[in-house]
Amino acid sequence: MSEASVEVSDVWPERHRGRVVLVTGGAGGLGGAAAERLAAEGAVVLVADLSIEEEHWGDEGARVRLDVTDQDQWVELRDRVLERYGRLDGLLVAHGAQGPEAPIEEVPYDGWRRTLSVNLDSVFLALHTVMGVMRQQRAGRVVLLASISGREGNASMSAYSASKAGVISLAKSVAKEVADSGIVVNAVAPSMFQTRLLDDLSPERNAMLLSRVPMGRVGHPSEFAALAAWLLSDECSYTTGQVFDLTGGRFSGA
């Protein structure tokens, strides 16, 4: 079955005009696709990624190197964003690490800790750092990248599943905290998507996971970008604390 795509005609060129949106993991994968979509819809997109070697700050956006596990770097980035652009309208947390693929008794503790640090602790740091800004603005849109693994768990992926379950709970908790401040917080829980994370899984696990997708294909990053663009827009005004499955029909009752 052919992959889905988002054509230029599907983009709403003015929907994010003038909005300042920070995207972590924005140098590629799901975050990269979302960053491109947001820019096409008029946003000032700030791409933050550990892989960025040369930083650039301009009127139409920025590219900055960020270690998402470093609190000092988060604070510095927030301050630079406010100094340059004066506000922060949206935050898309789209970075992540696959973590060890092994039975629980074979998972190294440092691998466990690293996975939770990248996938969960960093999300706390992001929210902890920027939420005060959005409260003062009394406006903001936040989208956190979770996973279907965080809703139902995957065997031999305990660290990844646990970290994404934490992201889901964090989204729900913070959404309740800021619901009366003009801020909405939601999570997206994808299943299999055409990103480099699939390359980190064994062929056997890829085949097993794909067999659980009724549509019979992996998702395309543009499909994630389309959902993220709506969740980060003013149109998403009465939906908060929710987890949006993006799974090709794979159902989780969790």
PDB file of C-alpha atoms in Angstrom:
ATOM      1  CA  MET A   1       0.000   0.000   0.000  1.00  0.00           C
ATOM      2  CA  SER A   2       1.347   3.422  -0.883  1.00  0.00           C
ATOM      3  CA  GLU A   3       2.350   5.901   1.789  1.00  0.00           C
ATOM      4  CA  ALA A   4       0.124   8.864   2.545  1.00  0.00           C
ATOM      5  CA  SER A   5       1.411  12.352   1.893  1.00  0.00           C
ATOM      6  CA  VAL A   6       0.304  15.909   2.498  1.00  0.00           C
ATOM      7  CA  GLU A   7       0.216  17.999  -0.656  1.00  0.00           C
ATOM      8  CA  VAL A   8       0.891  21.740  -0.680  1.00  0.00           C
ATOM      9  CA  SER A   9      -2.805  22.372  -1.239  1.00  0.00           C
ATOM     10  CA  ASP A  10      -3.522  20.750   2.123  1.00  0.00           C
ATOM     11  CA  VAL A  11      -1.409  23.313   3.977  1.00  0.00           C
ATOM     12  CA  TRP A  12      -3.203  26.335   5.471  1.00  0.00           C
ATOM     13  CA  PRO A  13      -0.710  29.115   4.686  1.00  0.00           C
ATOM     14  CA  GLU A  14      -1.971  31.661   7.231  1.00  0.00           C
ATOM     15  CA  ARG A  15      -3.034  29.448  10.120  1.00  0.00           C
ATOM     16  CA  HIS A  16       0.144  30.012  12.145  1.00  0.00           C
ATOM     17  CA  ARG A  17       1.070  33.426  10.781  1.00  0.00           C
ATOM     18  CA  GLY A  18       3.190  35.293  13.335  1.00  0.00           C
ATOM     19  CA  ARG A  19       3.127  32.515  15.927  1.00  0.00           C
ATOM     20  CA  VAL A  20       6.413  31.501  17.556  1.00  0.00           C
ATOM     21  CA  VAL A  21       6.722  27.726  17.937  1.00  0.00           C
ATOM     22  CA  LEU A  22       9.594  25.722  19.426  1.00  0.00           C
ATOM     23  CA  VAL A  23      10.094  22.202  18.054  1.00  0.00           C
ATOM     24  CA  THR A  24      12.514  19.798  19.721  1.00  0.00           C
ATOM     25  CA  GLY A  25      13.791  16.932  17.620  1.00  0.00           C
ATOM     26  CA  GLY A  26      13.040  19.213  14.705  1.00  0.00           C
ATOM     27  CA  ALA A  27      16.057  18.363  12.555  1.00  0.00           C
ATOM     28  CA  GLY A  28      14.406  15.237  11.153  1.00  0.00           C
ATOM     29  CA  GLY A  29      11.778  12.556  11.596  1.00  0.00           C
ATOM     30  CA  LEU A  30       8.377  13.512  12.958  1.00  0.00           C
ATOM     31  CA  GLY A  31       9.633  16.752  14.448  1.00  0.00           C
ATOM     32  CA  GLY A  32      11.231  17.761  11.169  1.00  0.00           C
ATOM     33  CA  ALA A  33       8.049  17.135   9.215  1.00  0.00           C
ATOM     34  CA  ALA A  34       6.045  19.160  11.725  1.00  0.00           C
ATOM     35  CA  ALA A  35       8.561  22.012  11.649  1.00  0.00           C
ATOM     36  CA  GLU A  36       8.306  22.204   7.857  1.00  0.00           C
ATOM     37  CA  ARG A  37       4.513  22.179   8.000  1.00  0.00           C
ATOM     38  CA  LEU A  38       4.385  24.902  10.644  1.00  0.00           C
ATOM     39  CA  ALA A  39       6.777  27.082   8.654  1.00  0.00           C
ATOM     40  CA  ALA A  40       4.644  26.584   5.534  1.00  0.00           C
ATOM     41  CA  GLU A  41       1.665  27.783   7.556  1.00  0.00           C
ATOM     42  CA  GLY A  42       3.432  30.986   8.555  1.00  0.00           C
ATOM     43  CA  ALA A  43       4.943  30.177  11.951  1.00  0.00           C
ATOM     44  CA  VAL A  44       8.275  31.411  13.205  1.00  0.00           C
ATOM     45  CA  VAL A  45       9.721  27.959  13.866  1.00  0.00           C
ATOM     46  CA  LEU A  46      12.564  27.428  16.309  1.00  0.00           C
ATOM     47  CA  VAL A  47      14.154  24.046  15.608  1.00  0.00           C
ATOM     48  CA  ALA A  48      16.101  22.633  18.557  1.00  0.00           C
ATOM     49  CA  ASP A  49      18.080  19.445  18.096  1.00  0.00           C
ATOM     50  CA  LEU A  50      21.278  17.905  19.420  1.00  0.00           C
ATOM     51  CA  SER A  51      22.421  17.174  15.865  1.00  0.00           C
ATOM     52  CA  ILE A  52      22.524  20.838  14.817  1.00  0.00           C
ATOM     53  CA  GLU A  53      26.131  21.977  14.456  1.00  0.00           C
ATOM     54  CA  GLU A  54      25.736  25.535  13.161  1.00  0.00           C
ATOM     55  CA  GLU A  55      23.176  27.712  14.912  1.00  0.00           C
ATOM     56  CA  HIS A  56      21.144  30.287  13.038  1.00  0.00           C
ATOM     57  CA  TRP A  57      18.771  32.937  14.362  1.00  0.00           C
ATOM     58  CA  GLY A  58      16.616  34.936  11.969  1.00  0.00           C
ATOM     59  CA  ASP A  59      13.318  36.754  11.720  1.00  0.00           C
ATOM     60  CA  GLU A  60      11.638  33.718  10.166  1.00  0.00           C
ATOM     61  CA  GLY A  61      12.983  31.169  12.625  1.00  0.00           C
ATOM     62  CA  ALA A  62      16.019  29.619  14.225  1.00  0.00           C
ATOM     63  CA  ARG A  63      18.067  26.451  14.386  1.00  0.00           C
ATOM     64  CA  VAL A  64      19.791  25.796  17.684  1.00  0.00           C
ATOM     65  CA  ARG A  65      21.710  22.941  19.248  1.00  0.00           C
ATOM     66  CA  LEU A  66      20.013  21.646  22.400  1.00  0.00           C
ATOM     67  CA  ASP A  67      20.767  18.827  24.800  1.00  0.00           C
ATOM     68  CA  VAL A  68      17.238  18.221  26.057  1.00  0.00           C
ATOM     69  CA  THR A  69      18.549  16.625  29.270  1.00  0.00           C
ATOM     70  CA  ASP A  70      20.427  19.780  30.323  1.00  0.00           C
ATOM     71  CA  GLN A  71      18.336  22.183  32.404  1.00  0.00           C
ATOM     72  CA  ASP A  72      20.744  25.084  31.967  1.00  0.00           C
ATOM     73  CA  GLN A  73      20.477  24.797  28.181  1.00  0.00           C
ATOM     74  CA  TRP A  74      16.680  24.879  28.420  1.00  0.00           C
ATOM     75  CA  VAL A  75      16.764  28.070  30.481  1.00  0.00           C
ATOM     76  CA  GLU A  76      19.273  29.688  28.122  1.00  0.00           C
ATOM     77  CA  LEU A  77      17.151  28.771  25.098  1.00  0.00           C
ATOM     78  CA  ARG A  78      13.980  30.163  26.662  1.00  0.00           C
ATOM     79  CA  ASP A  79      15.690  33.429  27.500  1.00  0.00           C
ATOM     80  CA  ARG A  80      17.140  33.778  23.997  1.00  0.00           C
ATOM     81  CA  VAL A  81      13.744  33.091  22.434  1.00  0.00           C
ATOM     82  CA  LEU A  82      12.073  35.751  24.553  1.00  0.00           C
ATOM     83  CA  GLU A  83      14.854  38.256  23.905  1.00  0.00           C
ATOM     84  CA  ARG A  84      14.664  37.730  20.140  1.00  0.00           C
ATOM     85  CA  TYR A  85      10.943  37.119  19.534  1.00  0.00           C
ATOM     86  CA  GLY A  86       9.233  38.370  22.680  1.00  0.00           C
ATOM     87  CA  ARG A  87       6.894  35.419  23.136  1.00  0.00           C
ATOM     88  CA  LEU A  88       6.435  31.674  22.783  1.00  0.00           C
ATOM     89  CA  ASP A  89       3.088  30.521  21.416  1.00  0.00           C
ATOM     90  CA  GLY A  90       3.690  26.825  20.927  1.00  0.00           C
ATOM     91  CA  LEU A  91       5.891  23.946  22.042  1.00  0.00           C
ATOM     92  CA  LEU A  92       6.188  20.637  20.225  1.00  0.00           C
ATOM     93  CA  VAL A  93       8.313  18.101  22.082  1.00  0.00           C
ATOM     94  CA  ALA A  94       9.189  15.583  19.373  1.00  0.00           C
ATOM     95  CA  HIS A  95      12.569  14.166  20.340  1.00  0.00           C
ATOM     96  CA  GLY A  96      13.065  10.668  21.681  1.00  0.00           C
ATOM     97  CA  ALA A  97      15.257   7.600  22.084  1.00  0.00           C
ATOM     98  CA  GLN A  98      14.298   3.987  21.459  1.00  0.00           C
ATOM     99  CA  GLY A  99      16.228   2.539  24.394  1.00  0.00           C
ATOM    100  CA  PRO A 100      17.275  -1.060  25.027  1.00  0.00           C
ATOM    101  CA  GLU A 101      15.396  -3.827  23.215  1.00  0.00           C
ATOM    102  CA  ALA A 102      15.712  -6.710  25.659  1.00  0.00           C
ATOM    103  CA  PRO A 103      13.873  -8.658  28.370  1.00  0.00           C
ATOM    104  CA  ILE A 104      13.734  -6.753  31.650  1.00  0.00           C
ATOM    105  CA  GLU A 105      16.434  -8.894  33.292  1.00  0.00           C
ATOM    106  CA  GLU A 106      18.838  -8.024  30.476  1.00  0.00           C
ATOM    107  CA  VAL A 107      18.198  -4.284  30.367  1.00  0.00           C
ATOM    108  CA  PRO A 108      21.295  -2.437  31.601  1.00  0.00           C
ATOM    109  CA  TYR A 109      20.516   0.109  34.284  1.00  0.00           C
ATOM    110  CA  ASP A 110      22.412   2.841  32.470  1.00  0.00           C
ATOM    111  CA  GLY A 111      20.323   2.127  29.353  1.00  0.00           C
ATOM    112  CA  TRP A 112      17.142   2.358  31.425  1.00  0.00           C
ATOM    113  CA  ARG A 113      18.208   5.633  33.011  1.00  0.00           C
ATOM    114  CA  ARG A 114      19.342   7.140  29.716  1.00  0.00           C
ATOM    115  CA  THR A 115      16.033   6.297  28.029  1.00  0.00           C
ATOM    116  CA  LEU A 116      13.976   7.865  30.804  1.00  0.00           C
ATOM    117  CA  SER A 117      16.268  10.877  30.886  1.00  0.00           C
ATOM    118  CA  VAL A 118      15.866  11.564  27.164  1.00  0.00           C
ATOM    119  CA  ASN A 119      12.191  10.619  26.848  1.00  0.00           C
ATOM    120  CA  LEU A 120      10.670  11.742  30.149  1.00  0.00           C
ATOM    121  CA  ASP A 121      12.959  13.888  32.298  1.00  0.00           C
ATOM    122  CA  SER A 122      13.553  16.172  29.331  1.00  0.00           C
ATOM    123  CA  VAL A 123       9.815  16.681  28.870  1.00  0.00           C
ATOM    124  CA  PHE A 124       9.571  17.771  32.493  1.00  0.00           C
ATOM    125  CA  LEU A 125      12.428  20.202  31.877  1.00  0.00           C
ATOM    126  CA  ALA A 126      10.684  21.595  28.806  1.00  0.00           C
ATOM    127  CA  LEU A 127       7.393  22.168  30.599  1.00  0.00           C
ATOM    128  CA  HIS A 128       9.074  23.409  33.769  1.00  0.00           C
ATOM    129  CA  THR A 129      11.017  25.973  31.749  1.00  0.00           C
ATOM    130  CA  VAL A 130       8.375  27.390  29.406  1.00  0.00           C
ATOM    131  CA  MET A 131       5.095  27.070  31.269  1.00  0.00           C
ATOM    132  CA  GLY A 132       5.648  30.231  33.269  1.00  0.00           C
ATOM    133  CA  VAL A 133       5.980  32.166  30.018  1.00  0.00           C
ATOM    134  CA  MET A 134       2.729  30.785  28.665  1.00  0.00           C
ATOM    135  CA  ARG A 135       0.936  31.472  31.953  1.00  0.00           C
ATOM    136  CA  GLN A 136       2.008  35.109  31.773  1.00  0.00           C
ATOM    137  CA  GLN A 137       0.781  35.285  28.172  1.00  0.00           C
ATOM    138  CA  ARG A 138      -2.390  33.456  29.193  1.00  0.00           C
ATOM    139  CA  ALA A 139      -2.052  31.552  25.957  1.00  0.00           C
ATOM    140  CA  GLY A 140      -0.116  28.595  24.637  1.00  0.00           C
ATOM    141  CA  ARG A 141      -0.299  25.301  22.818  1.00  0.00           C
ATOM    142  CA  VAL A 142       1.766  22.276  23.823  1.00  0.00           C
ATOM    143  CA  VAL A 143       2.060  18.924  22.062  1.00  0.00           C
ATOM    144  CA  LEU A 144       4.071  16.049  23.523  1.00  0.00           C
ATOM    145  CA  LEU A 145       5.219  13.078  21.465  1.00  0.00           C
ATOM    146  CA  ALA A 146       4.199   9.918  23.298  1.00  0.00           C
ATOM    147  CA  SER A 147       3.721   6.451  21.770  1.00  0.00           C
ATOM    148  CA  ILE A 148       1.195   3.655  21.599  1.00  0.00           C
ATOM    149  CA  SER A 149       3.808   1.773  23.644  1.00  0.00           C
ATOM    150  CA  GLY A 150       3.071   4.157  26.482  1.00  0.00           C
ATOM    151  CA  ARG A 151      -0.595   3.199  26.397  1.00  0.00           C
ATOM    152  CA  GLU A 152      -0.305  -0.576  26.205  1.00  0.00           C
ATOM    153  CA  GLY A 153       3.358  -1.494  26.732  1.00  0.00           C
ATOM    154  CA  ASN A 154       5.554  -3.533  24.422  1.00  0.00           C
ATOM    155  CA  ALA A 155       7.455  -6.636  25.469  1.00  0.00           C
ATOM    156  CA  SER A 156      11.237  -6.222  25.549  1.00  0.00           C
ATOM    157  CA  MET A 157      10.830  -2.449  25.324  1.00  0.00           C
ATOM    158  CA  SER A 158      10.228  -1.719  28.992  1.00  0.00           C
ATOM    159  CA  ALA A 159      12.287   1.467  29.244  1.00  0.00           C
ATOM    160  CA  TYR A 160      10.743   3.027  26.154  1.00  0.00           C
ATOM    161  CA  SER A 161       7.209   1.994  27.127  1.00  0.00           C
ATOM    162  CA  ALA A 162       7.593   3.270  30.682  1.00  0.00           C
ATOM    163  CA  SER A 163       9.037   6.585  29.536  1.00  0.00           C
ATOM    164  CA  LYS A 164       6.195   7.191  27.088  1.00  0.00           C
ATOM    165  CA  ALA A 165       3.596   6.222  29.697  1.00  0.00           C
ATOM    166  CA  GLY A 166       5.143   8.927  31.841  1.00  0.00           C
ATOM    167  CA  VAL A 167       4.802  11.451  29.025  1.00  0.00           C
ATOM    168  CA  ILE A 168       1.101  10.631  28.733  1.00  0.00           C
ATOM    169  CA  SER A 169       0.523  11.102  32.462  1.00  0.00           C
ATOM    170  CA  LEU A 170       2.539  14.309  32.446  1.00  0.00           C
ATOM    171  CA  ALA A 171       0.434  15.716  29.618  1.00  0.00           C
ATOM    172  CA  LYS A 172      -2.775  14.940  31.491  1.00  0.00           C
ATOM    173  CA  SER A 173      -1.511  16.386  34.776  1.00  0.00           C
ATOM    174  CA  VAL A 174      -0.126  19.619  33.364  1.00  0.00           C
ATOM    175  CA  ALA A 175      -3.191  20.120  31.172  1.00  0.00           C
ATOM    176  CA  LYS A 176      -5.320  20.224  34.317  1.00  0.00           C
ATOM    177  CA  GLU A 177      -2.920  22.643  36.011  1.00  0.00           C
ATOM    178  CA  VAL A 178      -3.070  25.214  33.210  1.00  0.00           C
ATOM    179  CA  ALA A 179      -6.578  24.691  31.839  1.00  0.00           C
ATOM    180  CA  ASP A 180      -7.772  28.038  33.209  1.00  0.00           C
ATOM    181  CA  SER A 181      -4.787  29.930  31.779  1.00  0.00           C
ATOM    182  CA  GLY A 182      -5.572  29.745  28.075  1.00  0.00           C
ATOM    183  CA  ILE A 183      -3.105  26.890  27.602  1.00  0.00           C
ATOM    184  CA  VAL A 184      -3.889  23.485  26.154  1.00  0.00           C
ATOM    185  CA  VAL A 185      -1.617  20.455  26.471  1.00  0.00           C
ATOM    186  CA  ASN A 186      -2.104  17.282  24.468  1.00  0.00           C
ATOM    187  CA  ALA A 187      -0.111  14.206  23.514  1.00  0.00           C
ATOM    188  CA  VAL A 188       0.137  12.205  20.306  1.00  0.00           C
ATOM    189  CA  ALA A 189       0.672   8.444  20.511  1.00  0.00           C
ATOM    190  CA  PRO A 190       1.935   7.092  17.171  1.00  0.00           C
ATOM    191  CA  SER A 191       2.566   3.471  16.329  1.00  0.00           C
ATOM    192  CA  MET A 192       4.961   2.705  13.476  1.00  0.00           C
ATOM    193  CA  PHE A 193       6.191   5.653  11.431  1.00  0.00           C
ATOM    194  CA  GLN A 194       8.726   5.981   8.672  1.00  0.00           C
ATOM    195  CA  THR A 195      11.571   7.389  10.772  1.00  0.00           C
ATOM    196  CA  ARG A 196      15.056   6.305  11.765  1.00  0.00           C
ATOM    197  CA  LEU A 197      13.672   4.806  14.986  1.00  0.00           C
ATOM    198  CA  LEU A 198      12.431   1.871  12.929  1.00  0.00           C
ATOM    199  CA  ASP A 199      16.029   1.189  11.955  1.00  0.00           C
ATOM    200  CA  ASP A 200      16.873   0.721  15.630  1.00  0.00           C
ATOM    201  CA  LEU A 201      14.463  -2.221  15.924  1.00  0.00           C
ATOM    202  CA  SER A 202      15.149  -5.745  14.781  1.00  0.00           C
ATOM    203  CA  PRO A 203      13.463  -6.902  11.544  1.00  0.00           C
ATOM    204  CA  GLU A 204      11.491  -9.435  13.583  1.00  0.00           C
ATOM    205  CA  ARG A 205      10.085  -6.764  15.901  1.00  0.00           C
ATOM    206  CA  ASN A 206       9.265  -4.487  12.979  1.00  0.00           C
ATOM    207  CA  ALA A 207       7.323  -7.302  11.321  1.00  0.00           C
ATOM    208  CA  MET A 208       5.491  -8.115  14.548  1.00  0.00           C
ATOM    209  CA  LEU A 209       4.507  -4.500  15.175  1.00  0.00           C
ATOM    210  CA  LEU A 210       3.370  -3.978  11.592  1.00  0.00           C
ATOM    211  CA  SER A 211       1.141  -7.055  11.823  1.00  0.00           C
ATOM    212  CA  ARG A 212      -0.851  -5.217  14.520  1.00  0.00           C
ATOM    213  CA  VAL A 213      -1.668  -2.238  12.255  1.00  0.00           C
ATOM    214  CA  PRO A 214      -5.013  -2.822  10.468  1.00  0.00           C
ATOM    215  CA  MET A 215      -4.106  -0.415   7.657  1.00  0.00           C
ATOM    216  CA  GLY A 216      -1.124  -2.624   6.889  1.00  0.00           C
ATOM    217  CA  ARG A 217       1.450   0.153   6.511  1.00  0.00           C
ATOM    218  CA  VAL A 218       3.631   2.465   8.520  1.00  0.00           C
ATOM    219  CA  GLY A 219       2.636   6.073   8.989  1.00  0.00           C
ATOM    220  CA  HIS A 220       4.213   8.927   7.054  1.00  0.00           C
ATOM    221  CA  PRO A 221       5.718  11.861   8.985  1.00  0.00           C
ATOM    222  CA  SER A 222       3.442  14.251   7.074  1.00  0.00           C
ATOM    223  CA  GLU A 223       0.451  12.607   8.755  1.00  0.00           C
ATOM    224  CA  PHE A 224       1.904  13.405  12.160  1.00  0.00           C
ATOM    225  CA  ALA A 225       2.687  16.939  10.989  1.00  0.00           C
ATOM    226  CA  ALA A 226      -0.915  17.525   9.941  1.00  0.00           C
ATOM    227  CA  LEU A 227      -2.225  16.554  13.374  1.00  0.00           C
ATOM    228  CA  ALA A 228       0.448  18.516  15.229  1.00  0.00           C
ATOM    229  CA  ALA A 229      -0.293  21.631  13.168  1.00  0.00           C
ATOM    230  CA  TRP A 230      -3.921  21.562  14.284  1.00  0.00           C
ATOM    231  CA  LEU A 231      -3.107  20.824  17.919  1.00  0.00           C
ATOM    232  CA  LEU A 232      -0.704  23.778  17.976  1.00  0.00           C
ATOM    233  CA  SER A 233      -3.206  26.173  16.405  1.00  0.00           C
ATOM    234  CA  ASP A 234      -5.863  28.403  17.945  1.00  0.00           C
ATOM    235  CA  GLU A 235      -8.445  26.070  16.406  1.00  0.00           C
ATOM    236  CA  CYS A 236      -7.592  23.580  19.135  1.00  0.00           C
ATOM    237  CA  SER A 237      -9.383  25.580  21.789  1.00  0.00           C
ATOM    238  CA  TYR A 238     -11.530  23.132  23.775  1.00  0.00           C
ATOM    239  CA  THR A 239      -9.394  19.997  23.714  1.00  0.00           C
ATOM    240  CA  THR A 240      -6.773  19.468  26.398  1.00  0.00           C
ATOM    241  CA  GLY A 241      -5.271  16.615  28.392  1.00  0.00           C
ATOM    242  CA  GLN A 242      -5.998  14.189  25.563  1.00  0.00           C
ATOM    243  CA  VAL A 243      -3.952  11.471  23.892  1.00  0.00           C
ATOM    244  CA  PHE A 244      -4.431  11.215  20.141  1.00  0.00           C
ATOM    245  CA  ASP A 245      -3.694   7.750  18.782  1.00  0.00           C
ATOM    246  CA  LEU A 246      -2.028   7.881  15.370  1.00  0.00           C
ATOM    247  CA  THR A 247      -1.790   4.193  14.706  1.00  0.00           C
ATOM    248  CA  GLY A 248      -3.426   3.127  11.460  1.00  0.00           C
ATOM    249  CA  GLY A 249      -6.279   1.560  13.393  1.00  0.00           C
ATOM    250  CA  ARG A 250      -4.305  -0.192  16.102  1.00  0.00           C
ATOM    251  CA  PHE A 251      -6.488   0.109  19.174  1.00  0.00           C
ATOM    252  CA  SER A 252      -5.509   0.426  22.781  1.00  0.00           C
ATOM    253  CA  GLY A 253      -8.124   0.472  25.495  1.00  0.00           C
ATOM    254  CA  ALA A 254      -5.600   1.787  28.003  1.00  0.00           C
TER     255      ALA A 254
END
